[in-house]
Coordinates of C-alpha atoms in Angstrom, one line a residue:
X468 CA -6.2 20.7 -18.5
X469 CA -4.9 19.4 -15.2
X470 CA -7.5 17.1 -13.9
X471 CA -7.9 17.8 -10.4
X472 CA -10.8 17.8 -8.0
X473 CA -11.0 21.6 -8.3
X474 CA -12.3 21.4 -11.7
X475 CA -14.9 18.6 -11.0
X476 CA -18.7 19.5 -11.3
X477 CA -19.2 16.9 -8.6
X478 CA -17.8 13.6 -7.5
X479 CA -19.8 10.7 -8.2
X480 CA -19.5 7.2 -7.3
X481 CA -19.9 3.8 -8.5
X482 CA -20.2 0.0 -7.4
X483 CA -17.6 -2.7 -8.2
X484 CA -20.6 -4.5 -10.1
X485 CA -21.4 -5.1 -13.5
X486 CA -22.9 -2.1 -15.7
X487 CA -26.4 -2.0 -14.4
X488 CA -28.5 1.0 -13.3
X489 CA -29.0 0.2 -9.4
X490 CA -25.1 0.4 -9.1
X491 CA -24.4 3.5 -10.6
X492 CA -24.4 6.6 -8.3
X493 CA -23.4 10.6 -8.9
X494 CA -23.6 13.5 -6.7
X495 CA -25.7 16.5 -8.0
X496 CA -27.7 19.4 -7.2
X497 CA -31.0 19.2 -5.6
X498 CA -31.6 22.9 -5.6
X499 CA -30.2 23.5 -1.9
X500 CA -26.9 24.4 -3.4
X501 CA -23.8 22.2 -5.0
X502 CA -23.6 18.7 -4.5
X503 CA -26.8 18.0 -2.5
X504 CA -27.1 14.7 -3.6
X505 CA -26.6 11.6 -5.6
X506 CA -27.7 10.2 -8.7
X507 CA -28.7 6.7 -9.9
X508 CA -27.8 5.7 -13.4
X509 CA -30.8 4.8 -15.7
X510 CA -29.9 2.0 -18.6
X511 CA -33.4 1.4 -19.2
X512 CA -34.2 3.1 -22.4
X513 CA -32.5 3.1 -25.9
X514 CA -30.9 6.6 -27.2
X515 CA -32.0 7.5 -31.0
X516 CA -28.9 8.0 -32.9
X517 CA -29.2 10.0 -36.3
X518 CA -27.7 8.6 -39.4
X519 CA -26.6 4.8 -40.4
X520 CA -24.5 2.4 -38.0
X521 CA -24.1 0.0 -40.9
X522 CA -20.3 0.7 -40.8
X523 CA -20.1 -0.5 -37.1
X524 CA -20.5 -4.2 -38.0
X525 CA -17.6 -5.6 -35.9
X526 CA -18.7 -3.9 -32.8
X527 CA -20.5 -6.0 -29.9
X528 CA -21.7 -2.6 -28.5
X529 CA -23.2 -0.8 -31.1
X530 CA -24.2 3.4 -31.4
X531 CA -27.5 3.9 -29.7
X532 CA -26.8 2.4 -26.5
X533 CA -28.5 5.0 -23.8
X534 CA -25.9 6.4 -21.5
X535 CA -26.3 6.2 -17.6
X536 CA -28.2 8.9 -16.4
X537 CA -28.8 10.4 -12.7
X538 CA -31.5 10.3 -10.0
X539 CA -30.9 12.2 -7.1
X540 CA -30.5 10.4 -3.7
X541 CA -29.0 11.9 -0.5
X542 CA -25.8 10.8 1.0
X543 CA -21.8 9.9 0.0
X544 CA -22.3 6.1 0.3
X545 CA -19.1 4.2 2.1
X546 CA -17.9 0.9 2.7
X547 CA -16.3 -2.2 0.7
X548 CA -17.2 -1.9 -3.2
X549 CA -17.5 1.7 -4.1
X550 CA -15.4 3.8 -6.3
X551 CA -15.2 7.6 -6.4
X552 CA -14.6 9.6 -9.3
X553 CA -15.0 13.5 -10.3
X554 CA -18.0 14.4 -12.8
X555 CA -16.7 17.0 -15.0
X556 CA -18.8 20.0 -16.4
X557 CA -18.7 19.1 -20.1
X558 CA -20.7 17.0 -22.9
X559 CA -21.4 13.4 -22.2
X560 CA -20.1 11.5 -25.1
X561 CA -20.0 7.9 -25.8
X562 CA -17.2 7.0 -28.4
X563 CA -17.3 4.1 -31.0
X564 CA -14.8 3.2 -33.3
X565 CA -14.9 0.3 -35.7
X566 CA -11.8 0.9 -38.1
X567 CA -12.3 4.3 -39.9
X568 CA -15.9 4.6 -38.8
X569 CA -16.1 7.1 -35.9
X570 CA -19.4 8.0 -33.7
X571 CA -19.5 10.5 -31.1
X572 CA -22.8 10.5 -29.5
X573 CA -24.2 12.8 -26.9
X574 CA -26.3 12.1 -24.2
X575 CA -29.7 12.3 -26.0
X576 CA -28.3 10.0 -28.9
X577 CA -27.2 12.7 -31.4
X578 CA -24.2 12.8 -33.5
X579 CA -21.3 15.3 -31.9
X580 CA -18.3 14.5 -34.4
X581 CA -19.6 17.3 -36.9
X582 CA -19.3 19.6 -34.0
X583 CA -15.9 18.3 -32.6
X584 CA -14.0 17.2 -35.4
X585 CA -10.6 17.7 -33.7
X586 CA -11.8 14.9 -31.3
X587 CA -13.2 12.6 -34.0
X588 CA -9.9 12.8 -35.7
X589 CA -7.9 12.2 -32.5
X590 CA -10.0 9.1 -32.0
X591 CA -9.2 7.8 -35.7
X592 CA -5.4 8.1 -34.7
X593 CA -5.7 5.6 -31.8
X594 CA -3.6 2.5 -32.4
X595 CA -6.6 0.2 -31.2
X596 CA -9.1 0.3 -34.1
X597 CA -12.3 -1.3 -32.2
X598 CA -13.5 0.1 -29.1
X599 CA -16.2 1.8 -27.1
X600 CA -15.5 4.7 -24.5
X601 CA -17.7 6.3 -22.2
X602 CA -16.5 10.0 -21.3
X603 CA -16.9 13.6 -21.1
X604 CA -16.0 16.3 -23.9
X605 CA -14.3 19.3 -22.3
X606 CA -12.7 22.6 -23.3
X607 CA -10.3 24.1 -21.1
X608 CA -10.1 27.8 -20.7
X609 CA -8.3 29.2 -17.9
X610 CA -8.5 27.1 -14.6
X611 CA -11.0 25.0 -15.6
X612 CA -13.4 23.6 -18.1
X613 CA -15.8 26.1 -20.1
X614 CA -19.4 24.9 -20.8
X615 CA -20.0 28.1 -22.6
X616 CA -17.2 27.0 -25.0
X617 CA -18.8 23.8 -25.6
X618 CA -22.3 25.4 -26.2
X619 CA -20.7 27.6 -28.9
X620 CA -19.6 24.3 -31.1
X621 CA -23.4 23.6 -31.5
X622 CA -25.0 24.4 -35.0
X623 CA -22.8 27.3 -36.4
X624 CA -21.5 27.0 -40.3
X625 CA -19.0 24.3 -40.6
X626 CA -16.0 27.2 -41.4
X627 CA -16.9 28.4 -37.8
X628 CA -16.8 24.9 -36.0
X629 CA -13.2 24.5 -37.9
X630 CA -12.0 28.1 -36.4
X631 CA -13.2 26.9 -33.3
X632 CA -11.6 23.5 -33.4
X633 CA -8.4 25.1 -33.8
X634 CA -8.6 28.1 -31.5
X635 CA -10.4 26.2 -28.4
X636 CA -9.8 22.4 -29.1
X637 CA -11.8 20.2 -27.0
X638 CA -10.5 17.0 -24.9
X639 CA -11.9 13.8 -24.0
X640 CA -11.9 12.7 -20.3
X641 CA -12.1 9.1 -20.4
X642 CA -14.2 7.1 -17.1
X643 CA -15.4 3.8 -18.7
X644 CA -14.7 1.2 -21.1
X645 CA -17.6 -0.6 -22.7
X646 CA -15.9 -2.8 -25.4
X647 CA -12.3 -3.3 -25.7
X648 CA -10.1 -5.5 -27.9
X649 CA -13.1 -7.3 -29.5
X650 CA -14.8 -8.0 -26.0
X651 CA -18.2 -6.4 -24.8
X652 CA -17.8 -5.4 -21.1
X653 CA -21.3 -3.9 -20.2
X654 CA -21.7 -7.3 -17.9
X655 CA -18.5 -6.8 -16.2
X656 CA -17.3 -5.5 -13.0
X657 CA -16.0 -1.9 -12.9
X658 CA -13.1 -3.0 -11.6
X659 CA -12.3 -4.6 -14.7
X660 CA -13.7 -2.1 -17.0
X661 CA -11.2 0.2 -15.3
X662 CA -8.6 -1.8 -16.0
X663 CA -9.4 -2.2 -19.6
X664 CA -9.8 1.6 -19.6
X665 CA -6.4 2.3 -18.0
X666 CA -4.9 -0.2 -20.9
X667 CA -6.6 1.5 -23.7
X668 CA -5.2 5.0 -22.3
X669 CA -1.9 3.5 -22.2
X670 CA -1.9 2.6 -25.9
X671 CA -2.9 6.4 -26.3
X672 CA -0.5 9.2 -26.9
X673 CA -2.4 12.3 -27.7
X674 CA -2.6 14.6 -24.5
X675 CA -6.2 15.2 -25.5
X676 CA -7.3 11.9 -24.3
X677 CA -7.1 11.9 -20.8
X678 CA -7.9 9.3 -18.0
X679 CA -10.0 10.8 -15.3
X680 CA -8.8 10.2 -11.7
X681 CA -10.6 7.7 -9.2
X682 CA -10.3 6.9 -5.9
X683 CA -11.7 3.8 -3.2
X684 CA -11.2 6.3 -0.1
X685 CA -14.1 7.6 1.0
X686 CA -12.2 10.3 2.9
X687 CA -10.6 11.8 -0.2
X688 CA -13.9 11.5 -2.1
X689 CA -15.3 13.7 0.4
X690 CA -12.4 16.1 0.5
X691 CA -13.2 16.3 -3.6
X692 CA -16.8 17.1 -2.5
X693 CA -15.9 19.7 0.0
X694 CA -13.3 21.5 -2.2
X695 CA -15.3 21.5 -5.4
X696 CA -17.9 23.6 -4.1
X697 CA -16.2 26.3 -3.1
X698 CA -15.0 26.6 -7.0
X699 CA -19.0 26.6 -8.7

């Protein structure tokens, strides 16, 4: 899948500040048409995760971390310190790896590896063996990601999941690095986390792990916003 602005559900923006709720905004829909506002990410709750996390002893950032979530606001922010990224039409996925132990965690805190075994296998194949990545699962069909294809993965028999994984394999779009090389990065500015994310991505070889584009240019972000609205 070619990661371009026309595939984005909406742009989102992030301040070059530590991983805190007041510093994360995303464009959303307030009911008046596509991309009517922004959202603020919230780290104020902890998500529940099914199953044991005993295998993740070396990780500093453990499974169960609540993902950032959006609250709508009204304007594309401008000025120094803002970073703009596409927001993808997929399933939010926090990726935890500690050796052979891999957890794919949904936005609600539920495990996803059973439904996306091909992605879990790709994560296990990465050269680095201890990391926490924030990203989005997407299944490319035609010119863009198919949310319907993602939904087909949920709760069918195992044989059906394996068949879908072969026929319509998912990709993982990477947009944040929360732990890498034994170092937790939650309290580090976004610019440092982006450097860590790019370094992590450079150490991967599977094309199904894709780095989400970003820009510091307000005009380009506005162009993403304008062009994406015509796609939905």
